[in-house]
mmCIF file with all atom_site columns, C-alpha atoms in Angstrom:
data_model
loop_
_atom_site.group_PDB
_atom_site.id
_atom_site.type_symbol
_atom_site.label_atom_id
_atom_site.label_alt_id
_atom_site.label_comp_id
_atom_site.label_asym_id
_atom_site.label_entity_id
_atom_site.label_seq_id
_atom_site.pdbx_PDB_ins_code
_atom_site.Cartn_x
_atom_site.Cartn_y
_atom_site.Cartn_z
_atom_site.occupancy
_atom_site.B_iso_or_equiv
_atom_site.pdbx_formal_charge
_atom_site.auth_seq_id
_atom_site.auth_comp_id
_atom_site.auth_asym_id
_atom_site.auth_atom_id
_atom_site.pdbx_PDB_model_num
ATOM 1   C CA . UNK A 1 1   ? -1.529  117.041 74.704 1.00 40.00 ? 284 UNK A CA 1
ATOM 2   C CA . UNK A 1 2   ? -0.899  117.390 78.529 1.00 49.00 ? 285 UNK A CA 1
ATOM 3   C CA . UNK A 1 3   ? 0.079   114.787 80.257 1.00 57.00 ? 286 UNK A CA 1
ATOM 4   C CA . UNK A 1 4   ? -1.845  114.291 83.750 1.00 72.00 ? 287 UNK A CA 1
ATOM 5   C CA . UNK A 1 5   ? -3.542  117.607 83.822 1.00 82.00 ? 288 UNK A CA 1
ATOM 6   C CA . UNK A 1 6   ? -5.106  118.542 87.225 1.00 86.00 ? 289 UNK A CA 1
ATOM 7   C CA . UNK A 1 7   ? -8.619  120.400 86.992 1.00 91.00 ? 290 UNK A CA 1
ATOM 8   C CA . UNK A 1 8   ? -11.739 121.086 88.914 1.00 92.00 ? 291 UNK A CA 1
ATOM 9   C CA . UNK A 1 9   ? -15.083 121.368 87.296 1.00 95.00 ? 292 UNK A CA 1
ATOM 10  C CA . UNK A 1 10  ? -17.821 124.194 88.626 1.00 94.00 ? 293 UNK A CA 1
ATOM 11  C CA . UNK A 1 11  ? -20.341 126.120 87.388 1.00 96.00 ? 294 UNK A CA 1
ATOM 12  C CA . UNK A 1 12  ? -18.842 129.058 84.603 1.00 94.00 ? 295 UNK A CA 1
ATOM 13  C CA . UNK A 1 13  ? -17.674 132.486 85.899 1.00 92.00 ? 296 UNK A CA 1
ATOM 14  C CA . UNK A 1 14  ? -18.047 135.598 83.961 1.00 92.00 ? 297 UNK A CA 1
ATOM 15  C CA . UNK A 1 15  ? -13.913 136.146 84.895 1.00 89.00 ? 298 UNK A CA 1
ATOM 16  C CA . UNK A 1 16  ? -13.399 132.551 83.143 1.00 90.00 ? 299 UNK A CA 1
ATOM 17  C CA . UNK A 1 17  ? -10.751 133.020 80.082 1.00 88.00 ? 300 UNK A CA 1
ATOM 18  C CA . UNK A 1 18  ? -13.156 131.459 76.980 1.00 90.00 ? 301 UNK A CA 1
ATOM 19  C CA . UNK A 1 19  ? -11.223 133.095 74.493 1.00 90.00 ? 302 UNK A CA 1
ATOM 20  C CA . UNK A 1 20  ? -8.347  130.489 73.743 1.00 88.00 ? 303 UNK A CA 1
ATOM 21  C CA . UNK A 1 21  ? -10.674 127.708 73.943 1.00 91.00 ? 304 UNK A CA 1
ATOM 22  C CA . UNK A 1 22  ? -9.638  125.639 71.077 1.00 91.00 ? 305 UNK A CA 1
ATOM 23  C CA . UNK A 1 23  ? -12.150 123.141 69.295 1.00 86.00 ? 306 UNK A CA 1
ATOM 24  C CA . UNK A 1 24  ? -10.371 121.344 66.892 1.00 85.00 ? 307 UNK A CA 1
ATOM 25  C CA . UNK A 1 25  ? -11.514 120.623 63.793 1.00 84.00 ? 308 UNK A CA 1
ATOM 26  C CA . UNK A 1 26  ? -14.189 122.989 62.096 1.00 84.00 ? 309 UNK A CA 1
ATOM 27  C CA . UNK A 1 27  ? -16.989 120.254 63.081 1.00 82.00 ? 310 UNK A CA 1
ATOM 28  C CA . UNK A 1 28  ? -16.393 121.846 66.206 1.00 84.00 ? 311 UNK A CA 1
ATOM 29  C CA . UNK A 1 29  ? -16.467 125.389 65.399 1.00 89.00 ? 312 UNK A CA 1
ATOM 30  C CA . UNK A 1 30  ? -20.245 125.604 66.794 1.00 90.00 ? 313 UNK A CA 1
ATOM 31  C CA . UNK A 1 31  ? -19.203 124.326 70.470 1.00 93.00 ? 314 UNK A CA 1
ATOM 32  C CA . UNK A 1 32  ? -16.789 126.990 70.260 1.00 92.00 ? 315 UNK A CA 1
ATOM 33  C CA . UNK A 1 33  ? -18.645 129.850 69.406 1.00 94.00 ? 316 UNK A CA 1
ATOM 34  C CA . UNK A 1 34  ? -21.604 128.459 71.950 1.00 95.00 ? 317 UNK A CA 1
ATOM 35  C CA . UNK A 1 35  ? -18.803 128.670 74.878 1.00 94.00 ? 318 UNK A CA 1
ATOM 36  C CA . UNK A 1 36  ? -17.748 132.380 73.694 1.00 93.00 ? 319 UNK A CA 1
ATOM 37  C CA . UNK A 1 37  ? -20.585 133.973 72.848 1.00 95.00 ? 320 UNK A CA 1
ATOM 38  C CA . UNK A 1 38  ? -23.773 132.821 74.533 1.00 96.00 ? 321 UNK A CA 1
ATOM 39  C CA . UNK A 1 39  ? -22.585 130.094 77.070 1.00 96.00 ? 322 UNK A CA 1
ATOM 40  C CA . UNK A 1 40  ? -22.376 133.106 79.605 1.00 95.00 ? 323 UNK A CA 1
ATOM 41  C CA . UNK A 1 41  ? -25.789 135.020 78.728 1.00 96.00 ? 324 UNK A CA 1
ATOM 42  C CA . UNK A 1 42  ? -27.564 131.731 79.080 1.00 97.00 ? 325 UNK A CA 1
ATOM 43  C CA . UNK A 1 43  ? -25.892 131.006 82.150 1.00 95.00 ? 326 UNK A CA 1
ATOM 44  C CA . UNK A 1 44  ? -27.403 134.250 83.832 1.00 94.00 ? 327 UNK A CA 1
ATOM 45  C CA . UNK A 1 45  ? -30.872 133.805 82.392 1.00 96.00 ? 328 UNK A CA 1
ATOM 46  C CA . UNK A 1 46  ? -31.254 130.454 83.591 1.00 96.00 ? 329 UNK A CA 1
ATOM 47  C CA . UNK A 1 47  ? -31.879 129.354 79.972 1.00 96.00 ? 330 UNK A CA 1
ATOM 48  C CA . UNK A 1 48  ? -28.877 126.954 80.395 1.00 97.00 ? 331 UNK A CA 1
ATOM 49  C CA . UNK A 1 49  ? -26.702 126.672 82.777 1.00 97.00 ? 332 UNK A CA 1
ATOM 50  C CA . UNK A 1 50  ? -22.628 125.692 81.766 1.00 97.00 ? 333 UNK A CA 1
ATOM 51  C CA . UNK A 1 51  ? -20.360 123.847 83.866 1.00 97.00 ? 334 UNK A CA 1
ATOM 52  C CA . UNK A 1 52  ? -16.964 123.759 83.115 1.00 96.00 ? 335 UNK A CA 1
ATOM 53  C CA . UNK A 1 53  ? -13.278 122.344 84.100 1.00 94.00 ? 336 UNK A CA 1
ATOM 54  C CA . UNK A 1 54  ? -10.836 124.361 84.956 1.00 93.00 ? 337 UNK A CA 1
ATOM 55  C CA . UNK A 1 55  ? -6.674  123.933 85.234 1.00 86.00 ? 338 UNK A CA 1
ATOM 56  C CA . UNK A 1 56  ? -5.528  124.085 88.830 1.00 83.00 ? 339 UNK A CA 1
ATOM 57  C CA . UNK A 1 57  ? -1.922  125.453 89.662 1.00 77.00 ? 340 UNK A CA 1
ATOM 58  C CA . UNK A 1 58  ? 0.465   124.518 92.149 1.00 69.00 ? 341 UNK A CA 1
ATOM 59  C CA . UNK A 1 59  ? 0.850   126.257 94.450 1.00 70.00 ? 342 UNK A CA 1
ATOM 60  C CA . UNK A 1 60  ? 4.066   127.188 96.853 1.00 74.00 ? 343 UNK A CA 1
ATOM 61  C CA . UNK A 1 61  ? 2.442   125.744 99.864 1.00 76.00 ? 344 UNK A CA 1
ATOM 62  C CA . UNK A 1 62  ? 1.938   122.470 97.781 1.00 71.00 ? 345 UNK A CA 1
ATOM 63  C CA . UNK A 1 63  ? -1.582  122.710 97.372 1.00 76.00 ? 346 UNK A CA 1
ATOM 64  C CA . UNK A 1 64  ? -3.555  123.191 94.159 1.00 72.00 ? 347 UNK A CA 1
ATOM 65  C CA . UNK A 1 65  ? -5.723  126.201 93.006 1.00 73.00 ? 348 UNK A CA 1
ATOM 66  C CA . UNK A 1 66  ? -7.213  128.014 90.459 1.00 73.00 ? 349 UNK A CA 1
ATOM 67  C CA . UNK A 1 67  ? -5.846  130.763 88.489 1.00 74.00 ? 350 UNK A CA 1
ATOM 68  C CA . UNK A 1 68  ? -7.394  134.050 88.992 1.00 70.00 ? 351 UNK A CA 1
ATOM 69  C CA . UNK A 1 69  ? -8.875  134.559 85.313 1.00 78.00 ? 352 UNK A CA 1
ATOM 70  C CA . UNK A 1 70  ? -9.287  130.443 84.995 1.00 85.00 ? 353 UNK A CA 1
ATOM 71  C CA . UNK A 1 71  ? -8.569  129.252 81.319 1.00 88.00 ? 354 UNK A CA 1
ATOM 72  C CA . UNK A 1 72  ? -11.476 126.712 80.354 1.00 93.00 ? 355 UNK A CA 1
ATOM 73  C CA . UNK A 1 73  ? -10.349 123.015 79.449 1.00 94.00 ? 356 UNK A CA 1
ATOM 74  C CA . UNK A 1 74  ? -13.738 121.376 78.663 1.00 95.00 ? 357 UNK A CA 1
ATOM 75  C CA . UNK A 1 75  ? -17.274 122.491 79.592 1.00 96.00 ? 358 UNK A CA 1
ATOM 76  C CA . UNK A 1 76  ? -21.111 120.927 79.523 1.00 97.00 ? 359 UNK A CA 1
ATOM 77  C CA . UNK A 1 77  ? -24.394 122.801 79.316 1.00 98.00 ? 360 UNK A CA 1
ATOM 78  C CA . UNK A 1 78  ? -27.424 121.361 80.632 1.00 98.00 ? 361 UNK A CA 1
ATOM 79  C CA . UNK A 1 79  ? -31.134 122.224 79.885 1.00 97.00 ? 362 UNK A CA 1
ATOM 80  C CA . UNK A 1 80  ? -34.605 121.067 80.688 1.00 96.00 ? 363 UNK A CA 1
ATOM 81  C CA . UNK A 1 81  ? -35.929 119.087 77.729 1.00 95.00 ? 364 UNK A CA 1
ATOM 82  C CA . UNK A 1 82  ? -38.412 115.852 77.184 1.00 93.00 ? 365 UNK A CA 1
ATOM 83  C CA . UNK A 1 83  ? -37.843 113.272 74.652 1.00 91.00 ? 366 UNK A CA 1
ATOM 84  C CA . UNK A 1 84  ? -40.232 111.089 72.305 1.00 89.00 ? 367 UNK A CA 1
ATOM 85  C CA . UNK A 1 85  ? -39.109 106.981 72.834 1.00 81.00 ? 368 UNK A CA 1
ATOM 86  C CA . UNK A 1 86  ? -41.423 106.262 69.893 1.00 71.00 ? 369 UNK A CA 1
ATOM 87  C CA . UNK A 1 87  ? -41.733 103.006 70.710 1.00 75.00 ? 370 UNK A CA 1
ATOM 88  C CA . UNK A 1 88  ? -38.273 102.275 71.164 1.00 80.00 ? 371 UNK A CA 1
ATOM 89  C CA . UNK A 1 89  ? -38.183 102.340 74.811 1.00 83.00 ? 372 UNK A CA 1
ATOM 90  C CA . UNK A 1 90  ? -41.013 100.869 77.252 1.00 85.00 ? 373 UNK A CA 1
ATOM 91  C CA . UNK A 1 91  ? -40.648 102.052 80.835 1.00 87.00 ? 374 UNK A CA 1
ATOM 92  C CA . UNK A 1 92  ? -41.477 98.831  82.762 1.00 87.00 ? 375 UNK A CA 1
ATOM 93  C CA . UNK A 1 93  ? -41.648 99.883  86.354 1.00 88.00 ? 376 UNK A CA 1
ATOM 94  C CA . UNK A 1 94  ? -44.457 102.455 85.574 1.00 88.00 ? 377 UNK A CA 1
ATOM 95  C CA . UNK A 1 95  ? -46.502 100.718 82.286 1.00 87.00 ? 378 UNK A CA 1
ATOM 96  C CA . UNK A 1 96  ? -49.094 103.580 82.238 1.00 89.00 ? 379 UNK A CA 1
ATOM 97  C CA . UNK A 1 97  ? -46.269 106.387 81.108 1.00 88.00 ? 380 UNK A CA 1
ATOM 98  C CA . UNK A 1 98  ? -45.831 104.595 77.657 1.00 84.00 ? 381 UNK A CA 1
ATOM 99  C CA . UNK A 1 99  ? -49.385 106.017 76.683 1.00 88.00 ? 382 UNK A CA 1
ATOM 100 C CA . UNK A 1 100 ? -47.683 109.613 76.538 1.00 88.00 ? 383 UNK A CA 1
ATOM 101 C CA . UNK A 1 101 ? -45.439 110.728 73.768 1.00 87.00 ? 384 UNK A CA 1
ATOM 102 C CA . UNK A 1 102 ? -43.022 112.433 75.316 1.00 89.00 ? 385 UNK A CA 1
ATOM 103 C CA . UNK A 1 103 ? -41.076 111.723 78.855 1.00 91.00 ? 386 UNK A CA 1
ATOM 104 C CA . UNK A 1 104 ? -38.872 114.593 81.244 1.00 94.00 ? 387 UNK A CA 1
ATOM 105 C CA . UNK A 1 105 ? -35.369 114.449 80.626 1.00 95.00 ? 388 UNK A CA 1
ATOM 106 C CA . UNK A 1 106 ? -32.196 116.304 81.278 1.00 97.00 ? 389 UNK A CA 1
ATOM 107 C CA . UNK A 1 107 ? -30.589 117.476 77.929 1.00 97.00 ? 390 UNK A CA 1
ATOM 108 C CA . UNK A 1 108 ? -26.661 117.789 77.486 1.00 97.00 ? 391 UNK A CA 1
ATOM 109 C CA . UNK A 1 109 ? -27.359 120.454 74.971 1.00 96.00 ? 392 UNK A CA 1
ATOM 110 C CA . UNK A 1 110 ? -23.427 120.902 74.281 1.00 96.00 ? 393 UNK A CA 1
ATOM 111 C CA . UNK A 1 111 ? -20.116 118.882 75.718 1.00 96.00 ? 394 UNK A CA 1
ATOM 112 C CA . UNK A 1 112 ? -16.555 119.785 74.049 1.00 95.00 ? 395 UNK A CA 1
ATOM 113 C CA . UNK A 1 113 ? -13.540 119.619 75.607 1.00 95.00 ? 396 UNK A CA 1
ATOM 114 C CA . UNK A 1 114 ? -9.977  121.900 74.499 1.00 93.00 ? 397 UNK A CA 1
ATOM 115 C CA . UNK A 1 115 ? -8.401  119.938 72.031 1.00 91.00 ? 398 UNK A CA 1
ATOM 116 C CA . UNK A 1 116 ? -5.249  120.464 73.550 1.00 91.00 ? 399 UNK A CA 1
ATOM 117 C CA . UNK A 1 117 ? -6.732  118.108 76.919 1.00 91.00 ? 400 UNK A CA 1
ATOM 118 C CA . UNK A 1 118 ? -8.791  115.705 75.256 1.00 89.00 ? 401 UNK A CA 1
ATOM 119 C CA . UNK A 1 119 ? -7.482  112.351 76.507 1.00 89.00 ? 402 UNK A CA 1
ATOM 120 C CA . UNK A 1 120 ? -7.616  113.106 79.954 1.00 89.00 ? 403 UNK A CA 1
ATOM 121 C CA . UNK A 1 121 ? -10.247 112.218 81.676 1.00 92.00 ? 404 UNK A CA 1
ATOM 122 C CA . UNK A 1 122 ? -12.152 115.621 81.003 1.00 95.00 ? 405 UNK A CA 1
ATOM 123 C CA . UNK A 1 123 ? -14.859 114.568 79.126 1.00 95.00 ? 406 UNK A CA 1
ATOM 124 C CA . UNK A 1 124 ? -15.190 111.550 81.304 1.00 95.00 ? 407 UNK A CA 1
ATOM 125 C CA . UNK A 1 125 ? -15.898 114.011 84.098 1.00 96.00 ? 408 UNK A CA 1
ATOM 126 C CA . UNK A 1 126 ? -18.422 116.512 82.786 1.00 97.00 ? 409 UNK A CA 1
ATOM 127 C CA . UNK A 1 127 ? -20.672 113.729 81.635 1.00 97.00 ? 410 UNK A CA 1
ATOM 128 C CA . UNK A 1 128 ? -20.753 112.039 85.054 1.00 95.00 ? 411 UNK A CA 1
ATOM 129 C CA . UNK A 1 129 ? -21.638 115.596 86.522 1.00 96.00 ? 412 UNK A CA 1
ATOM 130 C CA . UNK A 1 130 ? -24.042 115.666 84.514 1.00 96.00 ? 413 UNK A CA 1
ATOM 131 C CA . UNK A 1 131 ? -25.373 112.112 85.018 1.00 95.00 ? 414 UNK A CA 1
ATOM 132 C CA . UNK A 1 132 ? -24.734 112.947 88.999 1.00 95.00 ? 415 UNK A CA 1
ATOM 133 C CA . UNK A 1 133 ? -26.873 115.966 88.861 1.00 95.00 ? 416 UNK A CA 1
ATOM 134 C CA . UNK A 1 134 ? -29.708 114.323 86.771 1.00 94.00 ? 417 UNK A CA 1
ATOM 135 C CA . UNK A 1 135 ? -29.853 111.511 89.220 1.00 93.00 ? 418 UNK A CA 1
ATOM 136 C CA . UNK A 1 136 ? -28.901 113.420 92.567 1.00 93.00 ? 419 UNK A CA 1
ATOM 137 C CA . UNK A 1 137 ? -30.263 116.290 92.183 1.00 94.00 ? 420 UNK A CA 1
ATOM 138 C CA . UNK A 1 138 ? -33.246 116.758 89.498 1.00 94.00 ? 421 UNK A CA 1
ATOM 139 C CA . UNK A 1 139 ? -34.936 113.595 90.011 1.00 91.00 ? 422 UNK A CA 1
ATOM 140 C CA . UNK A 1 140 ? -35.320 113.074 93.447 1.00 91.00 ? 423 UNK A CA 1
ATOM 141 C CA . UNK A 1 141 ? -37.277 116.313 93.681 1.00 93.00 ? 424 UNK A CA 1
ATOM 142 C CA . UNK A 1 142 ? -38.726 116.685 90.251 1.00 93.00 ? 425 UNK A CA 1
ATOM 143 C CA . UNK A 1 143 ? -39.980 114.207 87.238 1.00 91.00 ? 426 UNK A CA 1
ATOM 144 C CA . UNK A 1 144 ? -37.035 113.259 85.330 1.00 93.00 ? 427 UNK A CA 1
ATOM 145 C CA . UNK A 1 145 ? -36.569 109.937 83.658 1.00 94.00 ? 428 UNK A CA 1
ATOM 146 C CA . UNK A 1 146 ? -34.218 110.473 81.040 1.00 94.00 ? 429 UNK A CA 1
ATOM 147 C CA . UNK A 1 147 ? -30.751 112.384 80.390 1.00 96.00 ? 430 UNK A CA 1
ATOM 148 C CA . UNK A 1 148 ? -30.574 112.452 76.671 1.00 95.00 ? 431 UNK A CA 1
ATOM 149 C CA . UNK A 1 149 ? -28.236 114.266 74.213 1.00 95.00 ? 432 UNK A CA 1
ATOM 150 C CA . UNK A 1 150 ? -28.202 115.130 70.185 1.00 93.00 ? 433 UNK A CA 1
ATOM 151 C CA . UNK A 1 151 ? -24.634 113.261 69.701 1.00 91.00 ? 434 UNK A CA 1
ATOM 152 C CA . UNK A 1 152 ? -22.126 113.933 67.105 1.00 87.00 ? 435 UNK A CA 1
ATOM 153 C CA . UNK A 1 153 ? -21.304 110.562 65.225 1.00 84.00 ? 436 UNK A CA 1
ATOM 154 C CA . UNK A 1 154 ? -18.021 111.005 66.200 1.00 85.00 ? 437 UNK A CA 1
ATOM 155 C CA . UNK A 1 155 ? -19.218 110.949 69.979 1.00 90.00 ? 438 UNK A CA 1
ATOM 156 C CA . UNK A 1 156 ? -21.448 108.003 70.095 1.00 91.00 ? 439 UNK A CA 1
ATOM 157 C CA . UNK A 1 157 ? -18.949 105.528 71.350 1.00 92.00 ? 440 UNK A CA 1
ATOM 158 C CA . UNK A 1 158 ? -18.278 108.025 74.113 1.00 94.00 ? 441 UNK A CA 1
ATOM 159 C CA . UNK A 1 159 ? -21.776 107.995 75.625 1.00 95.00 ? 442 UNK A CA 1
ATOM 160 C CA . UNK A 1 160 ? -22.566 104.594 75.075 1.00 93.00 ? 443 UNK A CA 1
ATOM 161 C CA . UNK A 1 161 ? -19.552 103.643 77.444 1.00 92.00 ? 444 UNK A CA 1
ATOM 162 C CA . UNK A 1 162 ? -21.939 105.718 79.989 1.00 93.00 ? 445 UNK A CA 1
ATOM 163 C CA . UNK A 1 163 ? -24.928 103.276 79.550 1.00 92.00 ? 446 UNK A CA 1
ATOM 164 C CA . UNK A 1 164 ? -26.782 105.896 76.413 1.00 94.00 ? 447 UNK A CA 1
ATOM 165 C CA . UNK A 1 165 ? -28.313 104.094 74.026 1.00 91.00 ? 448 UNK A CA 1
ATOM 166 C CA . UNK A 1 166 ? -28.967 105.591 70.466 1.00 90.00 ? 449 UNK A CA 1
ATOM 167 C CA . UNK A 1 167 ? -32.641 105.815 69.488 1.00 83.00 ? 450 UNK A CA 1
ATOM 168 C CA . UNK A 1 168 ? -32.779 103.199 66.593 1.00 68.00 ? 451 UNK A CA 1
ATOM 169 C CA . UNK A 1 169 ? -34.894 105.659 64.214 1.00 61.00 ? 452 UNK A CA 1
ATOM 170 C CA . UNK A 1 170 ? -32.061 107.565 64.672 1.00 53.00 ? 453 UNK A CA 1
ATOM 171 C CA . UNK A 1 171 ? -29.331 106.082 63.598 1.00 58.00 ? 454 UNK A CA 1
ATOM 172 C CA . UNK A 1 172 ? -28.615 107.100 60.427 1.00 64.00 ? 455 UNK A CA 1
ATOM 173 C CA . UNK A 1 173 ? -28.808 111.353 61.570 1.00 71.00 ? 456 UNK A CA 1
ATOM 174 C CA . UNK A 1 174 ? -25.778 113.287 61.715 1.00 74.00 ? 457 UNK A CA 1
ATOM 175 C CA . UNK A 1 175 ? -26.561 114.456 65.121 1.00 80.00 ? 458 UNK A CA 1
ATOM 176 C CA . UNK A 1 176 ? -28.451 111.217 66.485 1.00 85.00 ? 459 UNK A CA 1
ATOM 177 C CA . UNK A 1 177 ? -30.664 110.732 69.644 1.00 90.00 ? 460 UNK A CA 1
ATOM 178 C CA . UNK A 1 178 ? -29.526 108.990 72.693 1.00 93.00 ? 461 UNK A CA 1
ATOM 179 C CA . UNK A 1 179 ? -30.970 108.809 75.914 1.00 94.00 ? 462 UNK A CA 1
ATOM 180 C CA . UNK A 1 180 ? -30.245 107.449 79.211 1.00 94.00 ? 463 UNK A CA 1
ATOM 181 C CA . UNK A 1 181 ? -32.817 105.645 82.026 1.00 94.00 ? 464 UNK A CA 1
ATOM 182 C CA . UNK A 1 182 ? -31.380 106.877 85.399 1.00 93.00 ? 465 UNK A CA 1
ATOM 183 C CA . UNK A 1 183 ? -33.147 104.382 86.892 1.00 90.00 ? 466 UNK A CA 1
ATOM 184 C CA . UNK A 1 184 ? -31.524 101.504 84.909 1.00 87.00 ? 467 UNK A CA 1
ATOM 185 C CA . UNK A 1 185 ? -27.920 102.678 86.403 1.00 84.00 ? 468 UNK A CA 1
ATOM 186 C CA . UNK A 1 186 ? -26.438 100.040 88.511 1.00 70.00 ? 469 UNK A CA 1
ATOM 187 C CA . UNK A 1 187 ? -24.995 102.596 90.625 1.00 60.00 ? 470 UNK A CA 1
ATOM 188 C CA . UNK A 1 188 ? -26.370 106.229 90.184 1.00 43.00 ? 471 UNK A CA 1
ATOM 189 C CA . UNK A 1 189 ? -24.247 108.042 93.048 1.00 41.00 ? 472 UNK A CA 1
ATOM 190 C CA . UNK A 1 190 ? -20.756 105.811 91.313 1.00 47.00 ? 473 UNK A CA 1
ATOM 191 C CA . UNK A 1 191 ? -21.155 106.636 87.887 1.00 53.00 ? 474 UNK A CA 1
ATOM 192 C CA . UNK A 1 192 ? -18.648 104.749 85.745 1.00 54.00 ? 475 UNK A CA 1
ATOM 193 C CA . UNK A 1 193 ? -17.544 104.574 82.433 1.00 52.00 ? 476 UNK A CA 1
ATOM 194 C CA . UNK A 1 194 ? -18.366 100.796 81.361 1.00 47.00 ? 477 UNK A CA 1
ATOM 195 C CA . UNK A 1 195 ? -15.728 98.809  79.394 1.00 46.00 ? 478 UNK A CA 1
#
């Protein structure tokens, strides 16, 4: 573990180093093989598009910067989806969109961070990028109701300290259903971990 790591977080670069990504445990193997050998391919075809953090140096002048060929420390992938509340959910503020199955959501389609940094902060990060660019960005300009993800068990915890909330027909999956009303957020420009 390193303590008090300093990153930044932008979108992936073909020059990023991938390679010594580490995942952890072999529960993990998939979001490692994602990052090396299609997280860059999707990228460029606008099938998904990768975000990732990124160790800054110091520099001589004092200031921080990337490294040239920037080793990756955690990373998130975003996609267009839609999700199916089956009852679950009702959207109060507009009644008539619980008649349709399915509502417009932002998927986190994968969200690992380097063994080796977990614990500081990264993860934290992505996820309000993520929730920032749903809220900021996306639906402002285009219907989207919902960020949702396909969490691991071991992750649940993690996004319900965001405000998710597991889809109770869901619960008992190995990769479970959680979803997130943007416009339930107290604060959608401040995004916080709650307590």
């Amino acid at each position: 573990m390193q303590a008090g790591v300093d990153f930044t977080i932008r979108q992936l670069l073909p020059s990023d180093r991938i390679k010594s990504f580490s995942a952890g445990d072999s529960s993990a193997q998939p979001l490692k093989t994602f990052l090396q050998k299609q997280a860059q391919h999707f990228h460029g075809a606008h099938i998904a598009k990768t975000w990732v953090a990124v160790k800054l140096q110091a520099q001589e002048n004092g200031t921080l910067a990337e490294e040239a060929q920037a080793a990756v420390l955690g990373y998130i992938t975003l996609i267009c989806s839609e999700i199916s509340l089956r009852n679950a959910y009702a959207i109060e503020d507009c009644p008539t969109a619980n008649q349709y199955e399915y509502m417009p959501a932002l998927k986190i389609a994968r969200l690992a961070v380097d063994s080796r940094y977990r614990s500081q902060g990264i993860g934290d990060q992505l996820l309000a990028l993520a929730i920032a660019i749903g809220t900021d960005l996306i639906a402002p300009y285009i219907g989207c109701r919902f960020i949702i993800t396909d969490a691991k068990k071991g992750a649940i915890r993690f996004y319900q300290k965001f405000g998710f909330t597991l889809l109770e027909s869901e619960q008992e999956q190995d990769a479970p259903a959680m979803f997130l009303d943007i416009l339930q957020l107290p604060e959608a420009n401040q995004v916080k971990p709650t307590k």
